[in-house]
mmCIF file of C-alpha atoms in Angstrom:
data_model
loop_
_atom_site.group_PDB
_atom_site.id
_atom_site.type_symbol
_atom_site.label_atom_id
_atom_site.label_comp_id
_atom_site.label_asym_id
_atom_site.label_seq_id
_atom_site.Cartn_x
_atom_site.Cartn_y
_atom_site.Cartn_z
ATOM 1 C CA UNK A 1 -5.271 123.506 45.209
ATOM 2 C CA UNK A 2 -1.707 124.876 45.459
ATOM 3 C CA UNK A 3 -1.003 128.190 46.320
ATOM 4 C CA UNK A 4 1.972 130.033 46.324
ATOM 5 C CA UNK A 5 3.362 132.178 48.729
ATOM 6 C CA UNK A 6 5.831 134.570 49.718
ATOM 7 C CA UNK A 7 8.335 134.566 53.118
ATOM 8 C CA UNK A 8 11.283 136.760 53.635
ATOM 9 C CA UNK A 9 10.861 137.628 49.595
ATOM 10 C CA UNK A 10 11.181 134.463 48.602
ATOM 11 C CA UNK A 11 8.373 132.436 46.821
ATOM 12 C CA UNK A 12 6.902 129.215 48.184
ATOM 13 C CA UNK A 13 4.178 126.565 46.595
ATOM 14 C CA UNK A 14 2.075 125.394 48.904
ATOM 15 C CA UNK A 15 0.390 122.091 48.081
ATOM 16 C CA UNK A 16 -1.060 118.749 49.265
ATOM 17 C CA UNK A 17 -0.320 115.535 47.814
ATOM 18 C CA UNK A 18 -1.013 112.015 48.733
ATOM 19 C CA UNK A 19 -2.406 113.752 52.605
ATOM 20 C CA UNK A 20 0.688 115.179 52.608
ATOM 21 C CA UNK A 21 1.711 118.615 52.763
ATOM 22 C CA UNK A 22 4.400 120.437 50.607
ATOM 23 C CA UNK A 23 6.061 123.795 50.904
ATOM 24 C CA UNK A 24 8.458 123.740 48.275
ATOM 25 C CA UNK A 25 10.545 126.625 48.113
ATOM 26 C CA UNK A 26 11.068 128.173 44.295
ATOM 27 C CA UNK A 27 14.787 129.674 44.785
ATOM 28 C CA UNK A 28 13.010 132.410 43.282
ATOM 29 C CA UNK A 29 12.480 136.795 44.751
ATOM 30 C CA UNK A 30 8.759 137.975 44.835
ATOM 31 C CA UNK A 31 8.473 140.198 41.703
ATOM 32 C CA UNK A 32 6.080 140.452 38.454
ATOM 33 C CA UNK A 33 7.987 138.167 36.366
ATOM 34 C CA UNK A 34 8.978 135.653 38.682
ATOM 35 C CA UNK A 35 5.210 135.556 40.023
ATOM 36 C CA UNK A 36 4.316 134.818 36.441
ATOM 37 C CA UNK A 37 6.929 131.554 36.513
ATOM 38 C CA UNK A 38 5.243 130.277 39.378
ATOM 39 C CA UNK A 39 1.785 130.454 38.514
ATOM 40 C CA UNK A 40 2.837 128.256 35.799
ATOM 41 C CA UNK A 41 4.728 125.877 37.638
ATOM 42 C CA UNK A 42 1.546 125.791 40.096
ATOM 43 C CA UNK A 43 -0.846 124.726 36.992
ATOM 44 C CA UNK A 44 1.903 121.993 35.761
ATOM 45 C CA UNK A 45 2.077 120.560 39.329
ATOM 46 C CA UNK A 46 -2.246 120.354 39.633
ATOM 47 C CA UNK A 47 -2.756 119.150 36.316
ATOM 48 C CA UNK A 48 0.030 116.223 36.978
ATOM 49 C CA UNK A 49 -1.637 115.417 40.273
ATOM 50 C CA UNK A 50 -4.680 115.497 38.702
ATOM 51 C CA UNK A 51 -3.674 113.360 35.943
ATOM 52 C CA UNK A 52 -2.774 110.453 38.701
ATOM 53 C CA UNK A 53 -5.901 110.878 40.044
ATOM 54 C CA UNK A 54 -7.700 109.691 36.907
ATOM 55 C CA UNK A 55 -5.353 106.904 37.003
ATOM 56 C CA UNK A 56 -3.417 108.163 33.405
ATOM 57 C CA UNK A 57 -0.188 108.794 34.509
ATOM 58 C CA UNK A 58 2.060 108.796 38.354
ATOM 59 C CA UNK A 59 2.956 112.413 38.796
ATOM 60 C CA UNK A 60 6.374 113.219 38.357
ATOM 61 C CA UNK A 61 7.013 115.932 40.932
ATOM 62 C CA UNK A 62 10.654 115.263 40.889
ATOM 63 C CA UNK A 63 10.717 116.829 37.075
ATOM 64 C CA UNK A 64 8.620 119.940 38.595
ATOM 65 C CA UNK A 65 10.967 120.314 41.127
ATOM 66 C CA UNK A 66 14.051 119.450 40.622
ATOM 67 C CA UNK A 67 16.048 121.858 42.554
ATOM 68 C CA UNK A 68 14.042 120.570 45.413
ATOM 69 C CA UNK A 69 15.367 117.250 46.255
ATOM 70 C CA UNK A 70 12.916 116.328 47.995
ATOM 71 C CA UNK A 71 11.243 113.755 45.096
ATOM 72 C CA UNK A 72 14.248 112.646 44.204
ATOM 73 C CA UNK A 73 13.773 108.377 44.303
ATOM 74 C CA UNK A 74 15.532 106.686 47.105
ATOM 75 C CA UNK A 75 18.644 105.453 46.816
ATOM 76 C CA UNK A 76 18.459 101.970 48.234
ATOM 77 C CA UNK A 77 21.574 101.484 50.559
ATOM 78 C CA UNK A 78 23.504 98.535 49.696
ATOM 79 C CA UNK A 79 23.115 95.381 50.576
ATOM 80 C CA UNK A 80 25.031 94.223 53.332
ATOM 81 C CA UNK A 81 27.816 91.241 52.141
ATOM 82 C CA UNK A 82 27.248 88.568 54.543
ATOM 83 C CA UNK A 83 30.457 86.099 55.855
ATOM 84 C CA UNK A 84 30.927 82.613 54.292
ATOM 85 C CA UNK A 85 30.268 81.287 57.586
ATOM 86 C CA UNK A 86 26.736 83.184 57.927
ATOM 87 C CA UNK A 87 25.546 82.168 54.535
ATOM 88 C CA UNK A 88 26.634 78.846 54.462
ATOM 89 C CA UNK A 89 25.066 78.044 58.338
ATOM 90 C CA UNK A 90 21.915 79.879 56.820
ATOM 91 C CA UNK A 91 21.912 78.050 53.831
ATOM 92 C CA UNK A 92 22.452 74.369 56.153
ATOM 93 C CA UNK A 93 19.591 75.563 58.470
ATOM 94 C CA UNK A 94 17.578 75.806 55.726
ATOM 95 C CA UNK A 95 18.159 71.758 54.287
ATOM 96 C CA UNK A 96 15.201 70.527 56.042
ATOM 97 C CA UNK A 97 15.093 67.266 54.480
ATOM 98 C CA UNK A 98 18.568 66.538 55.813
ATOM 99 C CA UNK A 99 18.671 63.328 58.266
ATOM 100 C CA UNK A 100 19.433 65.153 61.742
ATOM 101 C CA UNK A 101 22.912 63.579 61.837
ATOM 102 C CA UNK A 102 23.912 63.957 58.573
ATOM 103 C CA UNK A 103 22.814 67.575 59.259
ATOM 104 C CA UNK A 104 24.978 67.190 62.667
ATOM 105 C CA UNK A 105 28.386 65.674 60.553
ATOM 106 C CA UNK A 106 28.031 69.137 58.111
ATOM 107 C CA UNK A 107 27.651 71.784 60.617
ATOM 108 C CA UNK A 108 31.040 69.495 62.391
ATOM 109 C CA UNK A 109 32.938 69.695 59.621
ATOM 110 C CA UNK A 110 32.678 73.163 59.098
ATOM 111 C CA UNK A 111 33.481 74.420 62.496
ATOM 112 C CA UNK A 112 35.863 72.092 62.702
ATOM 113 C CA UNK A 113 37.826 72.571 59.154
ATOM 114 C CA UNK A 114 36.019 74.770 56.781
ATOM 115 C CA UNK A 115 35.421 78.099 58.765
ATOM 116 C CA UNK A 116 38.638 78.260 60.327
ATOM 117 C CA UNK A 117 39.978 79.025 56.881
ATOM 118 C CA UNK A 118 37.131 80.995 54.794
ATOM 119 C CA UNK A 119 34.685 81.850 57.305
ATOM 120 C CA UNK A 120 35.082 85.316 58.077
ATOM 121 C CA UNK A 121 35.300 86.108 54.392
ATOM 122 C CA UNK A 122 32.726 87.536 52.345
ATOM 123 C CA UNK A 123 31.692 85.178 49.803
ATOM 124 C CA UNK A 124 32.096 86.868 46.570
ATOM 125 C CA UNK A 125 35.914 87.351 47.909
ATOM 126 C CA UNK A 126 36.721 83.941 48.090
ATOM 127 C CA UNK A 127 38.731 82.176 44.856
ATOM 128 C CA UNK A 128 40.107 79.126 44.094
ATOM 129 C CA UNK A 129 43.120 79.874 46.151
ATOM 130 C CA UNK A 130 41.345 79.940 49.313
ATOM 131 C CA UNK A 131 39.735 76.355 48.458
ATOM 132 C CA UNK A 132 43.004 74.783 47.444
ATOM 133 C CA UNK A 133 44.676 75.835 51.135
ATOM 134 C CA UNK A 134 41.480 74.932 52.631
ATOM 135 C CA UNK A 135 41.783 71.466 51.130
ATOM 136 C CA UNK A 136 45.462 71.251 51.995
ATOM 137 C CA UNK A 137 44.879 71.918 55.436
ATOM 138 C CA UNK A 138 42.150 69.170 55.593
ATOM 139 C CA UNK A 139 44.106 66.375 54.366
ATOM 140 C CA UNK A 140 46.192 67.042 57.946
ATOM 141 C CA UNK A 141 43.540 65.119 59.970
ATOM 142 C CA UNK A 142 41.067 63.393 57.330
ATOM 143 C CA UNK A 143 41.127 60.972 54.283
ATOM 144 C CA UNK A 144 40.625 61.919 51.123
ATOM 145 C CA UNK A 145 37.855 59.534 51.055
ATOM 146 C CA UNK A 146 36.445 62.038 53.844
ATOM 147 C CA UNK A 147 36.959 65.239 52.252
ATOM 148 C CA UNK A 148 35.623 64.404 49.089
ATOM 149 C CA UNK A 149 32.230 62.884 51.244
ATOM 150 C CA UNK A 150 32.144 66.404 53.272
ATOM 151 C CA UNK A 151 33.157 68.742 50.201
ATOM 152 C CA UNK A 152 29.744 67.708 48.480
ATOM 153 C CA UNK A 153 27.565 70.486 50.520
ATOM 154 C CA UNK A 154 30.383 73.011 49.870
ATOM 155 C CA UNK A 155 30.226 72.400 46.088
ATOM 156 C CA UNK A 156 25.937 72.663 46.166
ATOM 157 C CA UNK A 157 26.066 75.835 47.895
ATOM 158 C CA UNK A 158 28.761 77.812 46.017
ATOM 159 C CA UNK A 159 26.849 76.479 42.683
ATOM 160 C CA UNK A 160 23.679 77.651 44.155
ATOM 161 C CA UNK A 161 25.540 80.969 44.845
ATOM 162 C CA UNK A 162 26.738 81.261 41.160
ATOM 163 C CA UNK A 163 23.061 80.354 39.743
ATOM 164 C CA UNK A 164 21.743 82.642 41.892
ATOM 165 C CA UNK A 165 24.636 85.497 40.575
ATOM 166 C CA UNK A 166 25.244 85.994 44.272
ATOM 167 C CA UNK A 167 28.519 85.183 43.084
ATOM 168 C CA UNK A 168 30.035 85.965 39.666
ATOM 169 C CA UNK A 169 32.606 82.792 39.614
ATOM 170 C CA UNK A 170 32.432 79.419 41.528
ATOM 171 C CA UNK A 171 35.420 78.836 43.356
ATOM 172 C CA UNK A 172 34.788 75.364 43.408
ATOM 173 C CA UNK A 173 33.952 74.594 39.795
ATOM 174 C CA UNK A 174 37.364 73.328 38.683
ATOM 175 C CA UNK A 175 37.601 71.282 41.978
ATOM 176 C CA UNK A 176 38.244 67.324 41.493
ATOM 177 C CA UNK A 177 37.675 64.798 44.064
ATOM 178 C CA UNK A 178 40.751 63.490 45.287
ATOM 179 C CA UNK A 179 42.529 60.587 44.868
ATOM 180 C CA UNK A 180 40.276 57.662 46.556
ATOM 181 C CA UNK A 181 42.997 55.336 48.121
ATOM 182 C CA UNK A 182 41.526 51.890 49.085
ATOM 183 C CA UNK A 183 41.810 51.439 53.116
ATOM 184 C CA UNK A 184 44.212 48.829 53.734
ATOM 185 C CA UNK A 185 43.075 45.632 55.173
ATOM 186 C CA UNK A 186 44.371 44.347 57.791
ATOM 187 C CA UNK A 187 42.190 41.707 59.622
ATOM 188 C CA UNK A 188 43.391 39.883 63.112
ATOM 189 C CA UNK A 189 45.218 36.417 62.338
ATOM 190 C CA UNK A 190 43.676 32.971 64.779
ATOM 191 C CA UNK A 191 46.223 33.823 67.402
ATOM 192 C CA UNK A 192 46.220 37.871 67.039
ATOM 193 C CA UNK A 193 42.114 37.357 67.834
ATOM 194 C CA UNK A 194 42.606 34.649 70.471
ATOM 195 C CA UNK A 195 45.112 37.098 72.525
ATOM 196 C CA UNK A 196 42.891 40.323 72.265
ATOM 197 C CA UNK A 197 39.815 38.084 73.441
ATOM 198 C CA UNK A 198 42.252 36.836 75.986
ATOM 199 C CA UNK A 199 43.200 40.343 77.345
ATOM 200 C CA UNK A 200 39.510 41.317 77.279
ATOM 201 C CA UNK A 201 38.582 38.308 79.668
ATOM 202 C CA UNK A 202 41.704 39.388 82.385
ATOM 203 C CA UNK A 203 40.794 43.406 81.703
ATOM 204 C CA UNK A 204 37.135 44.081 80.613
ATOM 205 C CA UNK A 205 35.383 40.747 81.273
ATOM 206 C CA UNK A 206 32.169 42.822 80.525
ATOM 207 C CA UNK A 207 32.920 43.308 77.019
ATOM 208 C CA UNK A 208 34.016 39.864 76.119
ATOM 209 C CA UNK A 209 30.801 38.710 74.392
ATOM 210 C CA UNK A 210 30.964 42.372 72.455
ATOM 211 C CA UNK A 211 34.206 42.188 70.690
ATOM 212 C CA UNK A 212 33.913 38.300 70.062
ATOM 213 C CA UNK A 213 30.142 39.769 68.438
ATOM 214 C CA UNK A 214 32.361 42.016 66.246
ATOM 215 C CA UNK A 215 34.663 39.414 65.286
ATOM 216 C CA UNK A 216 32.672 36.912 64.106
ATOM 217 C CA UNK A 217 28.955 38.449 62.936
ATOM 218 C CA UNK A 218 30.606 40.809 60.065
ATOM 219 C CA UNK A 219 28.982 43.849 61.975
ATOM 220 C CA UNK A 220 30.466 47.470 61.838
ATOM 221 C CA UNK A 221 30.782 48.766 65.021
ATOM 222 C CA UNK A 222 28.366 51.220 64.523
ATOM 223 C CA UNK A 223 25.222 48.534 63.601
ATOM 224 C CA UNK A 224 26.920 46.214 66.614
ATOM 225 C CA UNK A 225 26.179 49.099 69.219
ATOM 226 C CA UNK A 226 22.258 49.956 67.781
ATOM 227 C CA UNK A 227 21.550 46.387 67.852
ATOM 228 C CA UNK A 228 18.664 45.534 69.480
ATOM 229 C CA UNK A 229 16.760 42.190 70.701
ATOM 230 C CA UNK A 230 13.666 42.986 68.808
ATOM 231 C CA UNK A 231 16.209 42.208 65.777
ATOM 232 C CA UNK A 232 17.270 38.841 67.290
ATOM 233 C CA UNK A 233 15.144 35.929 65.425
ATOM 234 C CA UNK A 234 16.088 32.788 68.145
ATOM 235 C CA UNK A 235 13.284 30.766 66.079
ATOM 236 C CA UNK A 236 14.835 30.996 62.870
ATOM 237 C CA UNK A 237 18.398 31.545 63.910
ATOM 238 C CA UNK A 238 18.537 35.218 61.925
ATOM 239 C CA UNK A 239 20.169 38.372 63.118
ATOM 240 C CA UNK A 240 18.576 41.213 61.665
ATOM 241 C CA UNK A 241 20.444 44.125 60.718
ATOM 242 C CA UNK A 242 18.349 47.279 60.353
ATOM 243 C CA UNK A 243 20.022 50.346 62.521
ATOM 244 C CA UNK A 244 22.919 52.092 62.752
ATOM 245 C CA UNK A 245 24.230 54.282 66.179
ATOM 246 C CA UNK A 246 25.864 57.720 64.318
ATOM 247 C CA UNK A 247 26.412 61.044 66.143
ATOM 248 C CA UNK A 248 24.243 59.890 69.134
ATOM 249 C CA UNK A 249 21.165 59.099 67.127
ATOM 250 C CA UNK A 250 20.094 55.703 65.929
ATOM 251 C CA UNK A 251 19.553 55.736 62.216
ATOM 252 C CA UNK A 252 18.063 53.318 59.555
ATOM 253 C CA UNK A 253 20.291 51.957 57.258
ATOM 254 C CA UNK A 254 19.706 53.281 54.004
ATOM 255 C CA UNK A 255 20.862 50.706 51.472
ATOM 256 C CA UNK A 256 19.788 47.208 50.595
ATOM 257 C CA UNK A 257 23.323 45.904 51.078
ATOM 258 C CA UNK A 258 23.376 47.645 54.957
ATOM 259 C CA UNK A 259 19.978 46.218 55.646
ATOM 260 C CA UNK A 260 20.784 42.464 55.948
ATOM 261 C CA UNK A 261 19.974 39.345 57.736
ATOM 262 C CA UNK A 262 22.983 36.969 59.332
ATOM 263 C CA UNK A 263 22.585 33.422 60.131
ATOM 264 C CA UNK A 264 23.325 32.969 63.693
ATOM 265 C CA UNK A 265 25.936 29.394 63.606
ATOM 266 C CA UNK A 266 26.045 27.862 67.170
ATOM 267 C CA UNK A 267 28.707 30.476 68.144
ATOM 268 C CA UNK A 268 26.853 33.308 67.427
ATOM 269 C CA UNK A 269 23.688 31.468 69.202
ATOM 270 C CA UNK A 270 25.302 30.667 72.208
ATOM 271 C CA UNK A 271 27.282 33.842 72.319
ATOM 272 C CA UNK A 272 23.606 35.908 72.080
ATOM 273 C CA UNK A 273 21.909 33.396 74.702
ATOM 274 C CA UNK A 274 24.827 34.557 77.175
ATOM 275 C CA UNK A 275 24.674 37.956 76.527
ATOM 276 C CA UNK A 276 20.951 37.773 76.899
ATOM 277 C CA UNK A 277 21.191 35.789 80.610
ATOM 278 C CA UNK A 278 23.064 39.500 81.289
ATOM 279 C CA UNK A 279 20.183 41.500 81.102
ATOM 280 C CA UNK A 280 19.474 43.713 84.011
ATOM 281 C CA UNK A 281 15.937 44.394 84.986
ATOM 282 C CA UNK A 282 16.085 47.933 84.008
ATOM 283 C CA UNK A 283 18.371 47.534 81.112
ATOM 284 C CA UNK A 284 17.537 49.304 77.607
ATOM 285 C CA UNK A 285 16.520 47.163 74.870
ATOM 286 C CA UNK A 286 19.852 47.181 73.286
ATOM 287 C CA UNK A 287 22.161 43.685 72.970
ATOM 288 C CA UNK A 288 25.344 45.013 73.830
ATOM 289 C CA UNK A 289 24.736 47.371 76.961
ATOM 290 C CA UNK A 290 27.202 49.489 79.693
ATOM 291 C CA UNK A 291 27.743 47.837 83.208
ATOM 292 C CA UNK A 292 24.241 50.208 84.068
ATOM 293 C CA UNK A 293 22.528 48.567 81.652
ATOM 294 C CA UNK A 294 22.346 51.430 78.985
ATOM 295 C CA UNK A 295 23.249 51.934 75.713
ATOM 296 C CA UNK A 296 26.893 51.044 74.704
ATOM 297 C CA UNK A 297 29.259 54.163 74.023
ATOM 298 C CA UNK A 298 31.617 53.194 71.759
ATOM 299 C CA UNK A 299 34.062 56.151 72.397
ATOM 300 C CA UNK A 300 34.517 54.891 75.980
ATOM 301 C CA UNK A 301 34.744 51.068 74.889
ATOM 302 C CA UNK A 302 37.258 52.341 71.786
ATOM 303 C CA UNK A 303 39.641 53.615 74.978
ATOM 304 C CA UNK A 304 38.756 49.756 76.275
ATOM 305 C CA UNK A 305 40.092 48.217 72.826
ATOM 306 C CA UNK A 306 43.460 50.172 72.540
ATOM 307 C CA UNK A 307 43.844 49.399 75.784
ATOM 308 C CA UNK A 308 43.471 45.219 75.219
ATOM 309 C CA UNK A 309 45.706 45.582 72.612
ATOM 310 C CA UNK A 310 48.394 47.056 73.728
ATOM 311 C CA UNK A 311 48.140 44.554 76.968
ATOM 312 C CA UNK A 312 48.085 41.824 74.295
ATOM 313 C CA UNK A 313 51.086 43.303 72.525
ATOM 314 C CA UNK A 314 49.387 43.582 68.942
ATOM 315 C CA UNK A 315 50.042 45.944 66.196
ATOM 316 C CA UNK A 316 47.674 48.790 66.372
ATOM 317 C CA UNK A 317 44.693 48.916 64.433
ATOM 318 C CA UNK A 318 41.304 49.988 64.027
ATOM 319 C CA UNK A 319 38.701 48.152 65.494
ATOM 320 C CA UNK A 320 36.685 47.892 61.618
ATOM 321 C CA UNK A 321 39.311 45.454 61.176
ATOM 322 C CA UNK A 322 36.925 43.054 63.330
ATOM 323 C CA UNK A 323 34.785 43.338 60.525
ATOM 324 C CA UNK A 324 37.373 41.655 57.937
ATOM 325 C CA UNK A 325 38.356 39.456 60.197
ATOM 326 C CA UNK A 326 34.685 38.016 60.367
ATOM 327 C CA UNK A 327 35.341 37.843 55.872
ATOM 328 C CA UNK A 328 39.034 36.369 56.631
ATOM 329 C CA UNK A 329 37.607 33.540 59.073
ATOM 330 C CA UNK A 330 34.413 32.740 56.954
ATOM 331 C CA UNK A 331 36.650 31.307 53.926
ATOM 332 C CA UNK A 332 38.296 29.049 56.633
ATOM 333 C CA UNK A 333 34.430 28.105 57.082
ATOM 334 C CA UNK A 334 35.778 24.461 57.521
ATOM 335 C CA UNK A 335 37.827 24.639 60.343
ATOM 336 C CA UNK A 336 35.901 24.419 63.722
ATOM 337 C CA UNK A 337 36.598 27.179 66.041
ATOM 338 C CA UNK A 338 37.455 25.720 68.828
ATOM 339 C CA UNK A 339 40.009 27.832 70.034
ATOM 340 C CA UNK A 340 37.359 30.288 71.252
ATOM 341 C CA UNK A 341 35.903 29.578 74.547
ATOM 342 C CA UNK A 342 32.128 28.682 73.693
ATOM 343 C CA UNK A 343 29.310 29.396 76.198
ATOM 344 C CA UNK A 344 27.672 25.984 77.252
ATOM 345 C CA UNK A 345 24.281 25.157 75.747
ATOM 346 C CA UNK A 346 21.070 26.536 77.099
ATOM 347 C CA UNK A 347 18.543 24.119 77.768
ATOM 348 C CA UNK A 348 15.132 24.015 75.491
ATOM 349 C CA UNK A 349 13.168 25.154 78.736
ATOM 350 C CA UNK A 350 15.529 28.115 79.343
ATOM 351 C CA UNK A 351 15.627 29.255 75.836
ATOM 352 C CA UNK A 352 15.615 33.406 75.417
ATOM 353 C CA UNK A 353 12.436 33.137 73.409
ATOM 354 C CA UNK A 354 10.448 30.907 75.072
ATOM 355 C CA UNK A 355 10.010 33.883 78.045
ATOM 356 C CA UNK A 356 10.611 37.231 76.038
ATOM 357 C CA UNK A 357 8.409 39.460 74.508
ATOM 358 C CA UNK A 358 10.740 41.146 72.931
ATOM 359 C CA UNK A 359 10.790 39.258 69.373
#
């Protein structure tokens, strides 16, 4: 039960509610008529408490009481406006179906190019503006073929932003992909391929049987350097292509068109059966291997190609260019290669899969 009281001639209600107790002061002098308010006020406040006992209605004590302030309902404090850069790297974390390097080449691209620019911002302060600069400063160091590949998680999260009304306008909405030039081929002529194999054989003897692989399989770089010999068929003359090397981390390929097999001519055979006389006793499993016997890194062998090149005093280009080379020779299909130095035969006793388990 409440009761009221009186302190330094002011009136008080006393009361418990929810095992909690109240002393509410009424603002009001200890008299007659004042008295009389508050025995009132005391049989409101019961019956409401009483009331939410019987499950009718939640007592309203702040309408009782509203001098008081004390039942007044929380004001929630505002929500704290995160950075770009802490809800984006939020958002990434939580993309758990995301291959681990594709995962690794988003998280890159940001650090390296996105938050630089609209990181530290608060998302719902970032406009259109900000994206067109941020693009801009992109095209600096990558090809549009790039940014439009690496602006694809930008565009999902902002739209998830703005369907979420995180955001009330996506700055990326009106954002087009950009203009998709075609890479220009270049591929290595007869002689231009028969100087940089030259220069490898005086610099990087090693690597020979590598960049002759690249020139004349079709491989990318990337599938050369995952290659390994449980994907070399010597029976039936096939070189199965089924990996990638991205980011550190060997990857299936994804599509049908990556995921091939490639008739191994005599070059290619005799090219693999040398390579495969190479093998250290503690080498990894891979074709193409490091003077240790591990894994091929083709940063450090890049450094190795620019090199040969410039020895061999050809234009500069990228090493993919191996790759249509390989499509540039195959329609002289004809012509028999002799100008590259081919490995002798290996006799049928000495044949790689006649003492390998590794087919």
């Amino acid at each position: 039960m409440a009761k009221i009281r009186a302190k330094n001639g002011v009136l008080f209600i006393d009361f418990y509610y929810n095992k909690e107790r109240y002393r509410i002061s009424l603002g009001l002098s200890d008299n007659t008529r004042n008295m009389h308010a508050a025995n009132i006020k005391v049989k409101l406040l019961e019956s409401v408490i009483e009331a939410e006992k019987l499950g009718l209605a939640k007592a309203d004590l702040q309408a009782i009481f509203p001098e008081s302030g004390q039942f007044a309902p929380k004001q929630e404090a505002p929500k704290k406006l995160l950075t770009f850069d802490e809800m984006y790297l939020a958002w990434l974390d939580n993309k758990v179906h995301l291959a681990k390097n594709t995962h690794r080449t988003w998280r890159s691209f940001h650090r390296k190019h996105i938050s630089p620019v609209i990181g530290y911002k608060k998302v719902t302060e970032i406009n259109q503006t900000d994206i067109s600069m941020m693009i801009e400063i992109m095209k600096r160091d990558n090809k549009n073929s790039v940014i439009n590949k690496k602006l694809v998680p930008l565009k999902t999260f902002f739209r998830e932003l703005a369907e979420d009304e995180i955001i009330t306008k996506n700055p990326m909405a009106r954002v087009r992909s950009l203009r998709n030039d075609k890479p220009e081929i270049n591929p290595f002529s007869k002689e231009e391929l028969h100087a940089l194999i030259d220069a490898f054989k005086d610099f990087y003897p090693f690597y020979v049987n590598f960049i002759s692989f690249l020139a004349f399989s079709g491989c990318r770089p990337n599938e050369a350097v995952a290659l390994q010999w449980k994907h070399i068929d010597w029976e039936n003359r096939i070189i199965m292509i089924r990996e990638g090397y991205v980011l550190g981390e060997t990857t299936t390929l994804k599509t049908s068109s990556s995921r091939r097999d490639i008739d191994m001519n005599d070059l290619l055979f005799n090219l693999l059966q040398e390579q495969y006389k190479k093998r250290t006793e503690n080498a990894e499993p891979f074709v193409f291997t490091n003077m240790l016997g591990k894994r091929m890194c083709w940063e450090n062998f890049r450094q190795k190609y620019y090199k040969a090149m410039e020895t061999a005093e050809l234009p500069s280009r990228p090493a993919y260019q191996l790759r249509h080379t390989f499509a540039s020779l195959a329609l002289k299909a004809g012509e028999d290669p002799t100008w590259f130095p081919r490995p002798s035969a290996t006799p049928a006793s000495e044949q790689p899969w006649k003492n390998t388990t590794d087919t």
